[in-house]
Amino acid sequence: MSDNPGAPLGRWLRALAPVLTLAAAVLFFYAIPPHPPLTLFDLRLVAVHAMIVGTAAIGMTFVIISAGIDLSVGSAIALVSVAAALVLEDGGGVGAALIVALSVGALCGLYNGLLVTSLRLPPFIATLGTLGFYRGVAKWISGSIPVTAPTRGLDVWVNPIPDPPWLLVAPGVWLMISLGIGFLLLLRYSVLGQHALAIGSNEATARLCGIRVARTKVVIYGLAGLLTGLAGLMQFARLTQGDPTVAIGLELDIIAAVVIGGGSLRGGQGSIVGTLAGAVLMAYLRNRSTVLGWPNFVEEMIIGHIIIVAVAVDRWRAGRSR
């Protein structure tokens, strides 16, 4: 039994924080004239926009829980979209594009993990370097121009109006939800999930307990890379082209989704459900800003301060727990 009677309440508040934040955002935009209605199509569009961020953010949750970070995820998504487009342009099928997308994403993640563990670079510095590297490779293999290719049915997965209609939302959204459930179980009940939490909480203690920290980190970054590859394929399906300049700044949305969802940049704490709620919040903010006719810089200002508030709350929680 906890000595602090308020501890259960605190845990519930932390768990509900992403949902409460989303509800506050809905009320905020509703209070702004002319109160643009939130239609069914808007909800479907928000779900599709959250799909790419949410898929990549599931993997980022594991990275941040293990006290890491990946600033290169936006560049990796661009690289994957170009690689998948080149395969489809050369006559490859959806299966080949999927294999290439997952392989390229996994290689990007593994490379990040090896830089962090083998060279013992801080994750921030290592992935800041690969942010530019992956973007450069994408421009190199595409000739610095978008690669337009037939989607071969991939666009159906990201179409806001699903076919068949009884799906309610795009098939890719259901895929994201399924991945969220799978990785939630992986985090809570697998050895990898427990080791990620242990490393993020105290890496030195994790080593003393016999956890192979370096190998676990590489696996985590590689696993996050697989989801980045899937997000990159969805990005191609939405744009119907592989663009080496796409997804600039998307890493901020992905990291923000994790932090808003309860992930701590200090490591050792995170929630898959919270991360997905954070991704929906980011997509909702962008949708409502567009509907209200706000310029892009207003969205960036709002999202920037959401990140600031989320990190400030995380530090406040850390100070109270000492």
PDB file of C-alpha atoms in Angstrom:
ATOM      1  CA  MET A   1       0.000   0.000   0.000  1.00  0.00           C
ATOM      2  CA  SER A   2       1.248   3.496  -0.823  1.00  0.00           C
ATOM      3  CA  ASP A   3       2.067   5.854   2.068  1.00  0.00           C
ATOM      4  CA  ASN A   4       0.710   8.721   0.010  1.00  0.00           C
ATOM      5  CA  PRO A   5      -3.109   8.673  -0.170  1.00  0.00           C
ATOM      6  CA  GLY A   6      -3.000  10.992  -3.163  1.00  0.00           C
ATOM      7  CA  ALA A   7      -0.797   8.657  -5.212  1.00  0.00           C
ATOM      8  CA  PRO A   8      -3.651   6.734  -6.904  1.00  0.00           C
ATOM      9  CA  LEU A   9      -5.336  10.034  -7.806  1.00  0.00           C
ATOM     10  CA  GLY A  10      -2.049  11.303  -9.245  1.00  0.00           C
ATOM     11  CA  ARG A  11      -1.657   8.194 -11.362  1.00  0.00           C
ATOM     12  CA  TRP A  12      -5.191   8.553 -12.693  1.00  0.00           C
ATOM     13  CA  LEU A  13      -4.620  12.218 -13.516  1.00  0.00           C
ATOM     14  CA  ARG A  14      -1.400  11.361 -15.399  1.00  0.00           C
ATOM     15  CA  ALA A  15      -3.211   8.642 -17.328  1.00  0.00           C
ATOM     16  CA  LEU A  16      -6.112  10.942 -18.216  1.00  0.00           C
ATOM     17  CA  ALA A  17      -3.970  14.005 -18.967  1.00  0.00           C
ATOM     18  CA  PRO A  18      -3.762  13.422 -22.772  1.00  0.00           C
ATOM     19  CA  VAL A  19      -7.541  12.934 -23.032  1.00  0.00           C
ATOM     20  CA  LEU A  20      -8.214  15.994 -20.867  1.00  0.00           C
ATOM     21  CA  THR A  21      -5.809  18.041 -22.993  1.00  0.00           C
ATOM     22  CA  LEU A  22      -7.600  16.917 -26.153  1.00  0.00           C
ATOM     23  CA  ALA A  23     -10.963  17.858 -24.598  1.00  0.00           C
ATOM     24  CA  ALA A  24      -9.561  21.273 -23.654  1.00  0.00           C
ATOM     25  CA  ALA A  25      -8.398  21.800 -27.247  1.00  0.00           C
ATOM     26  CA  VAL A  26     -11.872  20.949 -28.557  1.00  0.00           C
ATOM     27  CA  LEU A  27     -13.450  23.463 -26.166  1.00  0.00           C
ATOM     28  CA  PHE A  28     -10.830  26.079 -27.043  1.00  0.00           C
ATOM     29  CA  PHE A  29     -11.562  25.957 -30.771  1.00  0.00           C
ATOM     30  CA  TYR A  30     -15.304  25.781 -30.161  1.00  0.00           C
ATOM     31  CA  ALA A  31     -15.077  29.035 -28.202  1.00  0.00           C
ATOM     32  CA  ILE A  32     -13.533  30.854 -31.163  1.00  0.00           C
ATOM     33  CA  PRO A  33     -16.082  32.492 -33.518  1.00  0.00           C
ATOM     34  CA  PRO A  34     -17.468  31.535 -35.991  1.00  0.00           C
ATOM     35  CA  HIS A  35     -17.507  28.119 -34.262  1.00  0.00           C
ATOM     36  CA  PRO A  36     -16.762  26.006 -37.358  1.00  0.00           C
ATOM     37  CA  PRO A  37     -18.594  22.680 -37.054  1.00  0.00           C
ATOM     38  CA  LEU A  38     -16.618  19.471 -36.677  1.00  0.00           C
ATOM     39  CA  THR A  39     -18.056  17.310 -39.438  1.00  0.00           C
ATOM     40  CA  LEU A  40     -17.686  13.562 -39.951  1.00  0.00           C
ATOM     41  CA  PHE A  41     -15.296  14.265 -42.809  1.00  0.00           C
ATOM     42  CA  ASP A  42     -13.203  16.479 -40.509  1.00  0.00           C
ATOM     43  CA  LEU A  43     -12.971  13.650 -37.980  1.00  0.00           C
ATOM     44  CA  ARG A  44     -11.931  11.225 -40.710  1.00  0.00           C
ATOM     45  CA  LEU A  45      -9.350  13.715 -41.962  1.00  0.00           C
ATOM     46  CA  VAL A  46      -7.970  14.215 -38.451  1.00  0.00           C
ATOM     47  CA  ALA A  47      -7.664  10.438 -38.098  1.00  0.00           C
ATOM     48  CA  VAL A  48      -5.694  10.188 -41.359  1.00  0.00           C
ATOM     49  CA  HIS A  49      -3.392  13.049 -40.367  1.00  0.00           C
ATOM     50  CA  ALA A  50      -2.832  11.434 -36.973  1.00  0.00           C
ATOM     51  CA  MET A  51      -2.065   8.105 -38.631  1.00  0.00           C
ATOM     52  CA  ILE A  52       1.429   8.947 -39.903  1.00  0.00           C
ATOM     53  CA  VAL A  53       2.485  10.795 -36.747  1.00  0.00           C
ATOM     54  CA  GLY A  54       0.888   8.161 -34.503  1.00  0.00           C
ATOM     55  CA  THR A  55       2.529   5.196 -36.259  1.00  0.00           C
ATOM     56  CA  ALA A  56       6.003   6.708 -35.979  1.00  0.00           C
ATOM     57  CA  ALA A  57       5.278   7.959 -32.446  1.00  0.00           C
ATOM     58  CA  ILE A  58       4.549   4.418 -31.207  1.00  0.00           C
ATOM     59  CA  GLY A  59       8.163   3.534 -31.949  1.00  0.00           C
ATOM     60  CA  MET A  60       9.366   6.866 -30.573  1.00  0.00           C
ATOM     61  CA  THR A  61       7.614   6.024 -27.296  1.00  0.00           C
ATOM     62  CA  PHE A  62       9.927   3.042 -26.811  1.00  0.00           C
ATOM     63  CA  VAL A  63      12.959   5.186 -27.696  1.00  0.00           C
ATOM     64  CA  ILE A  64      12.029   7.926 -25.220  1.00  0.00           C
ATOM     65  CA  ILE A  65      11.128   5.430 -22.494  1.00  0.00           C
ATOM     66  CA  SER A  66      14.677   4.067 -22.789  1.00  0.00           C
ATOM     67  CA  ALA A  67      16.005   7.644 -22.284  1.00  0.00           C
ATOM     68  CA  GLY A  68      16.782   8.125 -25.982  1.00  0.00           C
ATOM     69  CA  ILE A  69      15.462  10.393 -28.685  1.00  0.00           C
ATOM     70  CA  ASP A  70      15.376  10.365 -32.487  1.00  0.00           C
ATOM     71  CA  LEU A  71      15.512  13.704 -34.281  1.00  0.00           C
ATOM     72  CA  SER A  72      16.018  12.020 -37.662  1.00  0.00           C
ATOM     73  CA  VAL A  73      12.579  10.418 -37.938  1.00  0.00           C
ATOM     74  CA  GLY A  74      11.193  13.080 -40.311  1.00  0.00           C
ATOM     75  CA  SER A  75      14.158  12.701 -42.659  1.00  0.00           C
ATOM     76  CA  ALA A  76      13.871   8.913 -42.474  1.00  0.00           C
ATOM     77  CA  ILE A  77      10.193   9.126 -43.454  1.00  0.00           C
ATOM     78  CA  ALA A  78      11.166  11.222 -46.496  1.00  0.00           C
ATOM     79  CA  LEU A  79      13.870   8.706 -47.434  1.00  0.00           C
ATOM     80  CA  VAL A  80      11.455   5.785 -47.122  1.00  0.00           C
ATOM     81  CA  SER A  81       8.840   7.542 -49.253  1.00  0.00           C
ATOM     82  CA  VAL A  82      11.410   8.100 -52.011  1.00  0.00           C
ATOM     83  CA  ALA A  83      12.685   4.507 -51.835  1.00  0.00           C
ATOM     84  CA  ALA A  84       9.141   3.100 -52.024  1.00  0.00           C
ATOM     85  CA  ALA A  85       8.286   5.411 -54.942  1.00  0.00           C
ATOM     86  CA  LEU A  86      11.371   4.268 -56.876  1.00  0.00           C
ATOM     87  CA  VAL A  87      10.372   0.624 -56.414  1.00  0.00           C
ATOM     88  CA  LEU A  88       6.832   1.264 -57.639  1.00  0.00           C
ATOM     89  CA  GLU A  89       8.086   3.423 -60.509  1.00  0.00           C
ATOM     90  CA  ASP A  90      10.262   0.516 -61.677  1.00  0.00           C
ATOM     91  CA  GLY A  91       7.233  -1.767 -61.811  1.00  0.00           C
ATOM     92  CA  GLY A  92       7.436  -3.341 -58.354  1.00  0.00           C
ATOM     93  CA  GLY A  93       4.297  -4.318 -56.517  1.00  0.00           C
ATOM     94  CA  VAL A  94       2.908  -3.309 -53.153  1.00  0.00           C
ATOM     95  CA  GLY A  95       4.683  -6.215 -51.453  1.00  0.00           C
ATOM     96  CA  ALA A  96       8.067  -5.125 -52.802  1.00  0.00           C
ATOM     97  CA  ALA A  97       7.406  -1.513 -51.777  1.00  0.00           C
ATOM     98  CA  LEU A  98       6.432  -2.640 -48.273  1.00  0.00           C
ATOM     99  CA  ILE A  99       9.580  -4.753 -47.889  1.00  0.00           C
ATOM    100  CA  VAL A 100      11.792  -1.900 -49.090  1.00  0.00           C
ATOM    101  CA  ALA A 101      10.019   0.635 -46.845  1.00  0.00           C
ATOM    102  CA  LEU A 102      10.364  -1.532 -43.743  1.00  0.00           C
ATOM    103  CA  SER A 103      13.977  -2.412 -44.598  1.00  0.00           C
ATOM    104  CA  VAL A 104      15.033   1.203 -45.169  1.00  0.00           C
ATOM    105  CA  GLY A 105      13.271   2.317 -41.985  1.00  0.00           C
ATOM    106  CA  ALA A 106      14.828  -0.486 -39.947  1.00  0.00           C
ATOM    107  CA  LEU A 107      18.309   0.285 -41.333  1.00  0.00           C
ATOM    108  CA  CYS A 108      17.905   3.943 -40.370  1.00  0.00           C
ATOM    109  CA  GLY A 109      16.864   2.929 -36.863  1.00  0.00           C
ATOM    110  CA  LEU A 110      19.675   0.389 -36.487  1.00  0.00           C
ATOM    111  CA  TYR A 111      22.231   2.936 -37.675  1.00  0.00           C
ATOM    112  CA  ASN A 112      21.003   5.408 -35.069  1.00  0.00           C
ATOM    113  CA  GLY A 113      21.193   2.718 -32.391  1.00  0.00           C
ATOM    114  CA  LEU A 114      24.726   1.724 -33.372  1.00  0.00           C
ATOM    115  CA  LEU A 115      25.890   5.345 -33.310  1.00  0.00           C
ATOM    116  CA  VAL A 116      24.452   5.769 -29.822  1.00  0.00           C
ATOM    117  CA  THR A 117      25.865   2.511 -28.431  1.00  0.00           C
ATOM    118  CA  SER A 118      29.094   1.854 -30.351  1.00  0.00           C
ATOM    119  CA  LEU A 119      30.394   5.430 -30.452  1.00  0.00           C
ATOM    120  CA  ARG A 120      28.640   6.316 -27.164  1.00  0.00           C
ATOM    121  CA  LEU A 121      27.239   9.477 -28.676  1.00  0.00           C
ATOM    122  CA  PRO A 122      24.380  11.287 -26.958  1.00  0.00           C
ATOM    123  CA  PRO A 123      21.172  10.345 -28.818  1.00  0.00           C
ATOM    124  CA  PHE A 124      20.454  14.026 -29.458  1.00  0.00           C
ATOM    125  CA  ILE A 125      23.788  14.538 -31.247  1.00  0.00           C
ATOM    126  CA  ALA A 126      23.750  11.208 -33.101  1.00  0.00           C
ATOM    127  CA  THR A 127      20.274  11.664 -34.529  1.00  0.00           C
ATOM    128  CA  LEU A 128      20.844  15.352 -35.231  1.00  0.00           C
ATOM    129  CA  GLY A 129      23.630  14.177 -37.525  1.00  0.00           C
ATOM    130  CA  THR A 130      21.538  11.491 -39.200  1.00  0.00           C
ATOM    131  CA  LEU A 131      18.705  14.004 -39.645  1.00  0.00           C
ATOM    132  CA  GLY A 132      20.850  15.689 -42.288  1.00  0.00           C
ATOM    133  CA  PHE A 133      22.359  12.443 -43.563  1.00  0.00           C
ATOM    134  CA  TYR A 134      19.049  10.698 -44.337  1.00  0.00           C
ATOM    135  CA  ARG A 135      17.672  13.838 -45.962  1.00  0.00           C
ATOM    136  CA  GLY A 136      20.789  14.046 -48.112  1.00  0.00           C
ATOM    137  CA  VAL A 137      20.499  10.410 -49.180  1.00  0.00           C
ATOM    138  CA  ALA A 138      16.836  10.978 -50.111  1.00  0.00           C
ATOM    139  CA  LYS A 139      17.812  13.907 -52.319  1.00  0.00           C
ATOM    140  CA  TRP A 140      20.691  11.930 -53.847  1.00  0.00           C
ATOM    141  CA  ILE A 141      18.671   8.890 -54.924  1.00  0.00           C
ATOM    142  CA  SER A 142      15.775  11.020 -56.180  1.00  0.00           C
ATOM    143  CA  GLY A 143      17.882  13.604 -57.997  1.00  0.00           C
ATOM    144  CA  SER A 144      16.494  16.232 -55.590  1.00  0.00           C
ATOM    145  CA  ILE A 145      13.073  16.050 -57.244  1.00  0.00           C
ATOM    146  CA  PRO A 146       9.847  14.285 -56.208  1.00  0.00           C
ATOM    147  CA  VAL A 147       9.430  10.770 -57.609  1.00  0.00           C
ATOM    148  CA  THR A 148       5.876  10.258 -58.856  1.00  0.00           C
ATOM    149  CA  ALA A 149       4.796   6.627 -59.072  1.00  0.00           C
ATOM    150  CA  PRO A 150       1.567   4.607 -59.297  1.00  0.00           C
ATOM    151  CA  THR A 151       0.218   3.813 -55.841  1.00  0.00           C
ATOM    152  CA  ARG A 152      -1.074   0.377 -56.934  1.00  0.00           C
ATOM    153  CA  GLY A 153      -3.886   0.569 -54.397  1.00  0.00           C
ATOM    154  CA  LEU A 154      -1.898   1.962 -51.473  1.00  0.00           C
ATOM    155  CA  ASP A 155      -3.949   5.169 -51.607  1.00  0.00           C
ATOM    156  CA  VAL A 156      -6.991   3.183 -50.416  1.00  0.00           C
ATOM    157  CA  TRP A 157      -5.262   2.768 -47.038  1.00  0.00           C
ATOM    158  CA  VAL A 158      -5.086   6.529 -46.457  1.00  0.00           C
ATOM    159  CA  ASN A 159      -8.322   7.659 -48.106  1.00  0.00           C
ATOM    160  CA  PRO A 160     -10.343   9.643 -45.513  1.00  0.00           C
ATOM    161  CA  ILE A 161     -13.565   8.190 -46.973  1.00  0.00           C
ATOM    162  CA  PRO A 162     -13.077   4.443 -46.492  1.00  0.00           C
ATOM    163  CA  ASP A 163     -14.209   1.751 -48.870  1.00  0.00           C
ATOM    164  CA  PRO A 164     -16.203  -0.104 -47.613  1.00  0.00           C
ATOM    165  CA  PRO A 165     -18.009   2.643 -45.631  1.00  0.00           C
ATOM    166  CA  TRP A 166     -18.557   0.428 -42.567  1.00  0.00           C
ATOM    167  CA  LEU A 167     -14.862   0.857 -41.722  1.00  0.00           C
ATOM    168  CA  LEU A 168     -15.784   4.448 -40.664  1.00  0.00           C
ATOM    169  CA  VAL A 169     -12.144   5.610 -40.978  1.00  0.00           C
ATOM    170  CA  ALA A 170      -9.277   4.844 -43.362  1.00  0.00           C
ATOM    171  CA  PRO A 171      -7.865   1.279 -43.148  1.00  0.00           C
ATOM    172  CA  GLY A 172      -4.470   2.756 -42.231  1.00  0.00           C
ATOM    173  CA  VAL A 173      -6.017   4.210 -39.074  1.00  0.00           C
ATOM    174  CA  TRP A 174      -7.167   0.744 -38.010  1.00  0.00           C
ATOM    175  CA  LEU A 175      -3.655  -0.500 -38.736  1.00  0.00           C
ATOM    176  CA  MET A 176      -2.253   2.205 -36.446  1.00  0.00           C
ATOM    177  CA  ILE A 177      -4.699   1.233 -33.692  1.00  0.00           C
ATOM    178  CA  SER A 178      -3.772  -2.446 -34.082  1.00  0.00           C
ATOM    179  CA  LEU A 179      -0.083  -1.576 -33.846  1.00  0.00           C
ATOM    180  CA  GLY A 180      -0.824   0.515 -30.768  1.00  0.00           C
ATOM    181  CA  ILE A 181      -2.497  -2.448 -29.062  1.00  0.00           C
ATOM    182  CA  GLY A 182       0.352  -4.766 -30.037  1.00  0.00           C
ATOM    183  CA  PHE A 183       3.064  -2.422 -28.779  1.00  0.00           C
ATOM    184  CA  LEU A 184       1.084  -1.701 -25.615  1.00  0.00           C
ATOM    185  CA  LEU A 185       1.194  -5.418 -24.826  1.00  0.00           C
ATOM    186  CA  LEU A 186       4.872  -5.506 -25.811  1.00  0.00           C
ATOM    187  CA  LEU A 187       5.670  -2.656 -23.428  1.00  0.00           C
ATOM    188  CA  ARG A 188       3.736  -4.070 -20.483  1.00  0.00           C
ATOM    189  CA  TYR A 189       4.358  -7.794 -20.724  1.00  0.00           C
ATOM    190  CA  SER A 190       7.518  -8.467 -22.756  1.00  0.00           C
ATOM    191  CA  VAL A 191      11.120  -8.669 -21.616  1.00  0.00           C
ATOM    192  CA  LEU A 192      12.024  -5.938 -24.106  1.00  0.00           C
ATOM    193  CA  GLY A 193       9.428  -3.586 -22.635  1.00  0.00           C
ATOM    194  CA  GLN A 194      10.579  -4.174 -19.071  1.00  0.00           C
ATOM    195  CA  HIS A 195      14.215  -3.730 -20.058  1.00  0.00           C
ATOM    196  CA  ALA A 196      13.398  -0.468 -21.864  1.00  0.00           C
ATOM    197  CA  LEU A 197      11.727   0.861 -18.713  1.00  0.00           C
ATOM    198  CA  ALA A 198      14.649  -0.271 -16.565  1.00  0.00           C
ATOM    199  CA  ILE A 199      17.235   1.362 -18.828  1.00  0.00           C
ATOM    200  CA  GLY A 200      15.293   4.611 -18.937  1.00  0.00           C
ATOM    201  CA  SER A 201      14.802   4.665 -15.174  1.00  0.00           C
ATOM    202  CA  ASN A 202      18.438   3.993 -14.286  1.00  0.00           C
ATOM    203  CA  GLU A 203      20.889   2.709 -16.884  1.00  0.00           C
ATOM    204  CA  ALA A 204      23.651   1.955 -14.370  1.00  0.00           C
ATOM    205  CA  THR A 205      21.324  -0.157 -12.243  1.00  0.00           C
ATOM    206  CA  ALA A 206      20.064  -1.910 -15.358  1.00  0.00           C
ATOM    207  CA  ARG A 207      23.642  -2.909 -16.212  1.00  0.00           C
ATOM    208  CA  LEU A 208      24.203  -4.237 -12.695  1.00  0.00           C
ATOM    209  CA  CYS A 209      21.029  -6.313 -13.053  1.00  0.00           C
ATOM    210  CA  GLY A 210      22.505  -8.044 -16.080  1.00  0.00           C
ATOM    211  CA  ILE A 211      20.540  -6.240 -18.800  1.00  0.00           C
ATOM    212  CA  ARG A 212      22.469  -5.983 -22.061  1.00  0.00           C
ATOM    213  CA  VAL A 213      21.915  -2.271 -22.416  1.00  0.00           C
ATOM    214  CA  ALA A 214      23.666  -1.720 -25.758  1.00  0.00           C
ATOM    215  CA  ARG A 215      21.916  -4.603 -27.485  1.00  0.00           C
ATOM    216  CA  THR A 216      18.531  -3.558 -26.082  1.00  0.00           C
ATOM    217  CA  LYS A 217      18.973   0.012 -27.293  1.00  0.00           C
ATOM    218  CA  VAL A 218      19.884  -1.146 -30.801  1.00  0.00           C
ATOM    219  CA  VAL A 219      16.796  -3.391 -30.876  1.00  0.00           C
ATOM    220  CA  ILE A 220      14.598  -0.511 -29.690  1.00  0.00           C
ATOM    221  CA  TYR A 221      15.934   1.890 -32.331  1.00  0.00           C
ATOM    222  CA  GLY A 222      15.575  -0.807 -34.995  1.00  0.00           C
ATOM    223  CA  LEU A 223      12.001  -1.506 -33.933  1.00  0.00           C
ATOM    224  CA  ALA A 224      11.208   2.208 -34.038  1.00  0.00           C
ATOM    225  CA  GLY A 225      12.773   2.275 -37.506  1.00  0.00           C
ATOM    226  CA  LEU A 226      10.344  -0.401 -38.718  1.00  0.00           C
ATOM    227  CA  LEU A 227       7.417   1.792 -37.703  1.00  0.00           C
ATOM    228  CA  THR A 228       9.105   4.784 -39.319  1.00  0.00           C
ATOM    229  CA  GLY A 229       9.290   2.744 -42.511  1.00  0.00           C
ATOM    230  CA  LEU A 230       5.576   2.031 -42.333  1.00  0.00           C
ATOM    231  CA  ALA A 231       4.874   5.723 -41.707  1.00  0.00           C
ATOM    232  CA  GLY A 232       7.021   6.605 -44.717  1.00  0.00           C
ATOM    233  CA  LEU A 233       5.018   4.253 -46.935  1.00  0.00           C
ATOM    234  CA  MET A 234       1.806   5.889 -45.709  1.00  0.00           C
ATOM    235  CA  GLN A 235       3.336   9.285 -46.458  1.00  0.00           C
ATOM    236  CA  PHE A 236       3.976   8.181 -50.041  1.00  0.00           C
ATOM    237  CA  ALA A 237       0.414   6.833 -50.321  1.00  0.00           C
ATOM    238  CA  ARG A 238      -1.007  10.197 -49.202  1.00  0.00           C
ATOM    239  CA  LEU A 239       1.108  12.295 -51.567  1.00  0.00           C
ATOM    240  CA  THR A 240       1.299   9.671 -54.378  1.00  0.00           C
ATOM    241  CA  GLN A 241       4.952  10.589 -54.707  1.00  0.00           C
ATOM    242  CA  GLY A 242       8.209  10.223 -52.852  1.00  0.00           C
ATOM    243  CA  ASP A 243       9.363  13.717 -51.954  1.00  0.00           C
ATOM    244  CA  PRO A 244      12.863  14.184 -50.456  1.00  0.00           C
ATOM    245  CA  THR A 245      11.791  17.516 -48.962  1.00  0.00           C
ATOM    246  CA  VAL A 246       8.640  16.250 -47.238  1.00  0.00           C
ATOM    247  CA  ALA A 247       8.157  15.792 -43.474  1.00  0.00           C
ATOM    248  CA  ILE A 248      10.493  18.623 -42.487  1.00  0.00           C
ATOM    249  CA  GLY A 249       9.746  19.303 -38.824  1.00  0.00           C
ATOM    250  CA  LEU A 250       7.542  16.212 -38.523  1.00  0.00           C
ATOM    251  CA  GLU A 251       9.900  14.913 -35.841  1.00  0.00           C
ATOM    252  CA  LEU A 252       8.639  17.701 -33.576  1.00  0.00           C
ATOM    253  CA  ASP A 253       5.040  16.518 -33.953  1.00  0.00           C
ATOM    254  CA  ILE A 254       6.099  12.938 -33.257  1.00  0.00           C
ATOM    255  CA  ILE A 255       8.146  13.806 -30.172  1.00  0.00           C
ATOM    256  CA  ALA A 256       5.408  16.186 -28.978  1.00  0.00           C
ATOM    257  CA  ALA A 257       2.818  13.395 -29.283  1.00  0.00           C
ATOM    258  CA  VAL A 258       4.913  11.197 -26.988  1.00  0.00           C
ATOM    259  CA  VAL A 259       5.550  13.957 -24.442  1.00  0.00           C
ATOM    260  CA  ILE A 260       1.921  15.120 -24.446  1.00  0.00           C
ATOM    261  CA  GLY A 261       0.932  11.496 -23.956  1.00  0.00           C
ATOM    262  CA  GLY A 262       2.895  11.254 -20.713  1.00  0.00           C
ATOM    263  CA  GLY A 263       6.344  10.273 -21.971  1.00  0.00           C
ATOM    264  CA  SER A 264       9.235  11.723 -20.010  1.00  0.00           C
ATOM    265  CA  LEU A 265      12.314  12.987 -21.831  1.00  0.00           C
ATOM    266  CA  ARG A 266      14.267  11.770 -18.794  1.00  0.00           C
ATOM    267  CA  GLY A 267      13.252   8.211 -19.682  1.00  0.00           C
ATOM    268  CA  GLY A 268      11.525   5.468 -17.730  1.00  0.00           C
ATOM    269  CA  GLN A 269       7.995   6.671 -18.384  1.00  0.00           C
ATOM    270  CA  GLY A 270       5.612   6.596 -21.341  1.00  0.00           C
ATOM    271  CA  SER A 271       2.222   5.441 -22.566  1.00  0.00           C
ATOM    272  CA  ILE A 272       1.217   4.044 -25.953  1.00  0.00           C
ATOM    273  CA  VAL A 273      -2.414   5.102 -25.430  1.00  0.00           C
ATOM    274  CA  GLY A 274      -1.283   8.564 -24.362  1.00  0.00           C
ATOM    275  CA  THR A 275       0.988   8.817 -27.394  1.00  0.00           C
ATOM    276  CA  LEU A 276      -1.881   8.062 -29.784  1.00  0.00           C
ATOM    277  CA  ALA A 277      -4.048  10.626 -27.988  1.00  0.00           C
ATOM    278  CA  GLY A 278      -1.204  13.117 -28.408  1.00  0.00           C
ATOM    279  CA  ALA A 279      -1.008  12.349 -32.136  1.00  0.00           C
ATOM    280  CA  VAL A 280      -4.752  12.960 -32.479  1.00  0.00           C
ATOM    281  CA  LEU A 281      -4.368  16.248 -30.598  1.00  0.00           C
ATOM    282  CA  MET A 282      -1.629  17.430 -32.974  1.00  0.00           C
ATOM    283  CA  ALA A 283      -3.743  16.498 -36.005  1.00  0.00           C
ATOM    284  CA  TYR A 284      -6.821  18.191 -34.514  1.00  0.00           C
ATOM    285  CA  LEU A 285      -4.899  21.417 -33.891  1.00  0.00           C
ATOM    286  CA  ARG A 286      -3.710  21.513 -37.492  1.00  0.00           C
ATOM    287  CA  ASN A 287      -7.191  20.732 -38.839  1.00  0.00           C
ATOM    288  CA  ARG A 288      -8.932  23.435 -36.823  1.00  0.00           C
ATOM    289  CA  SER A 289      -6.237  25.986 -37.631  1.00  0.00           C
ATOM    290  CA  THR A 290      -6.761  25.282 -41.338  1.00  0.00           C
ATOM    291  CA  VAL A 291     -10.555  25.504 -41.036  1.00  0.00           C
ATOM    292  CA  LEU A 292     -10.233  28.858 -39.254  1.00  0.00           C
ATOM    293  CA  GLY A 293      -7.910  30.094 -41.998  1.00  0.00           C
ATOM    294  CA  TRP A 294      -4.951  30.659 -39.682  1.00  0.00           C
ATOM    295  CA  PRO A 295      -1.548  30.885 -41.396  1.00  0.00           C
ATOM    296  CA  ASN A 296       0.944  28.087 -40.914  1.00  0.00           C
ATOM    297  CA  PHE A 297       3.140  30.100 -38.568  1.00  0.00           C
ATOM    298  CA  VAL A 298       0.277  30.312 -36.049  1.00  0.00           C
ATOM    299  CA  GLU A 299       0.094  26.496 -35.965  1.00  0.00           C
ATOM    300  CA  GLU A 300       3.853  26.340 -35.393  1.00  0.00           C
ATOM    301  CA  MET A 301       3.633  28.873 -32.553  1.00  0.00           C
ATOM    302  CA  ILE A 302       0.842  26.908 -30.855  1.00  0.00           C
ATOM    303  CA  ILE A 303       2.560  23.536 -31.232  1.00  0.00           C
ATOM    304  CA  GLY A 304       5.867  24.992 -30.035  1.00  0.00           C
ATOM    305  CA  HIS A 305       4.273  26.187 -26.811  1.00  0.00           C
ATOM    306  CA  ILE A 306       2.409  22.921 -26.336  1.00  0.00           C
ATOM    307  CA  ILE A 307       5.805  21.190 -26.329  1.00  0.00           C
ATOM    308  CA  ILE A 308       7.145  23.751 -23.840  1.00  0.00           C
ATOM    309  CA  VAL A 309       4.180  23.245 -21.498  1.00  0.00           C
ATOM    310  CA  ALA A 310       4.360  19.449 -21.767  1.00  0.00           C
ATOM    311  CA  VAL A 311       8.079  19.396 -20.898  1.00  0.00           C
ATOM    312  CA  ALA A 312       7.540  21.912 -18.078  1.00  0.00           C
ATOM    313  CA  VAL A 313       4.813  19.689 -16.605  1.00  0.00           C
ATOM    314  CA  ASP A 314       7.132  16.685 -16.890  1.00  0.00           C
ATOM    315  CA  ARG A 315       9.869  18.522 -14.985  1.00  0.00           C
ATOM    316  CA  TRP A 316       7.349  19.648 -12.366  1.00  0.00           C
ATOM    317  CA  ARG A 317       6.247  16.041 -11.859  1.00  0.00           C
ATOM    318  CA  ALA A 318       9.881  14.975 -11.576  1.00  0.00           C
ATOM    319  CA  GLY A 319      10.514  17.619  -8.925  1.00  0.00           C
ATOM    320  CA  ARG A 320       7.499  16.485  -6.874  1.00  0.00           C
ATOM    321  CA  SER A 321       8.606  12.843  -6.986  1.00  0.00           C
ATOM    322  CA  ARG A 322      12.000  13.584  -5.420  1.00  0.00           C
TER     323      ARG A 322
END
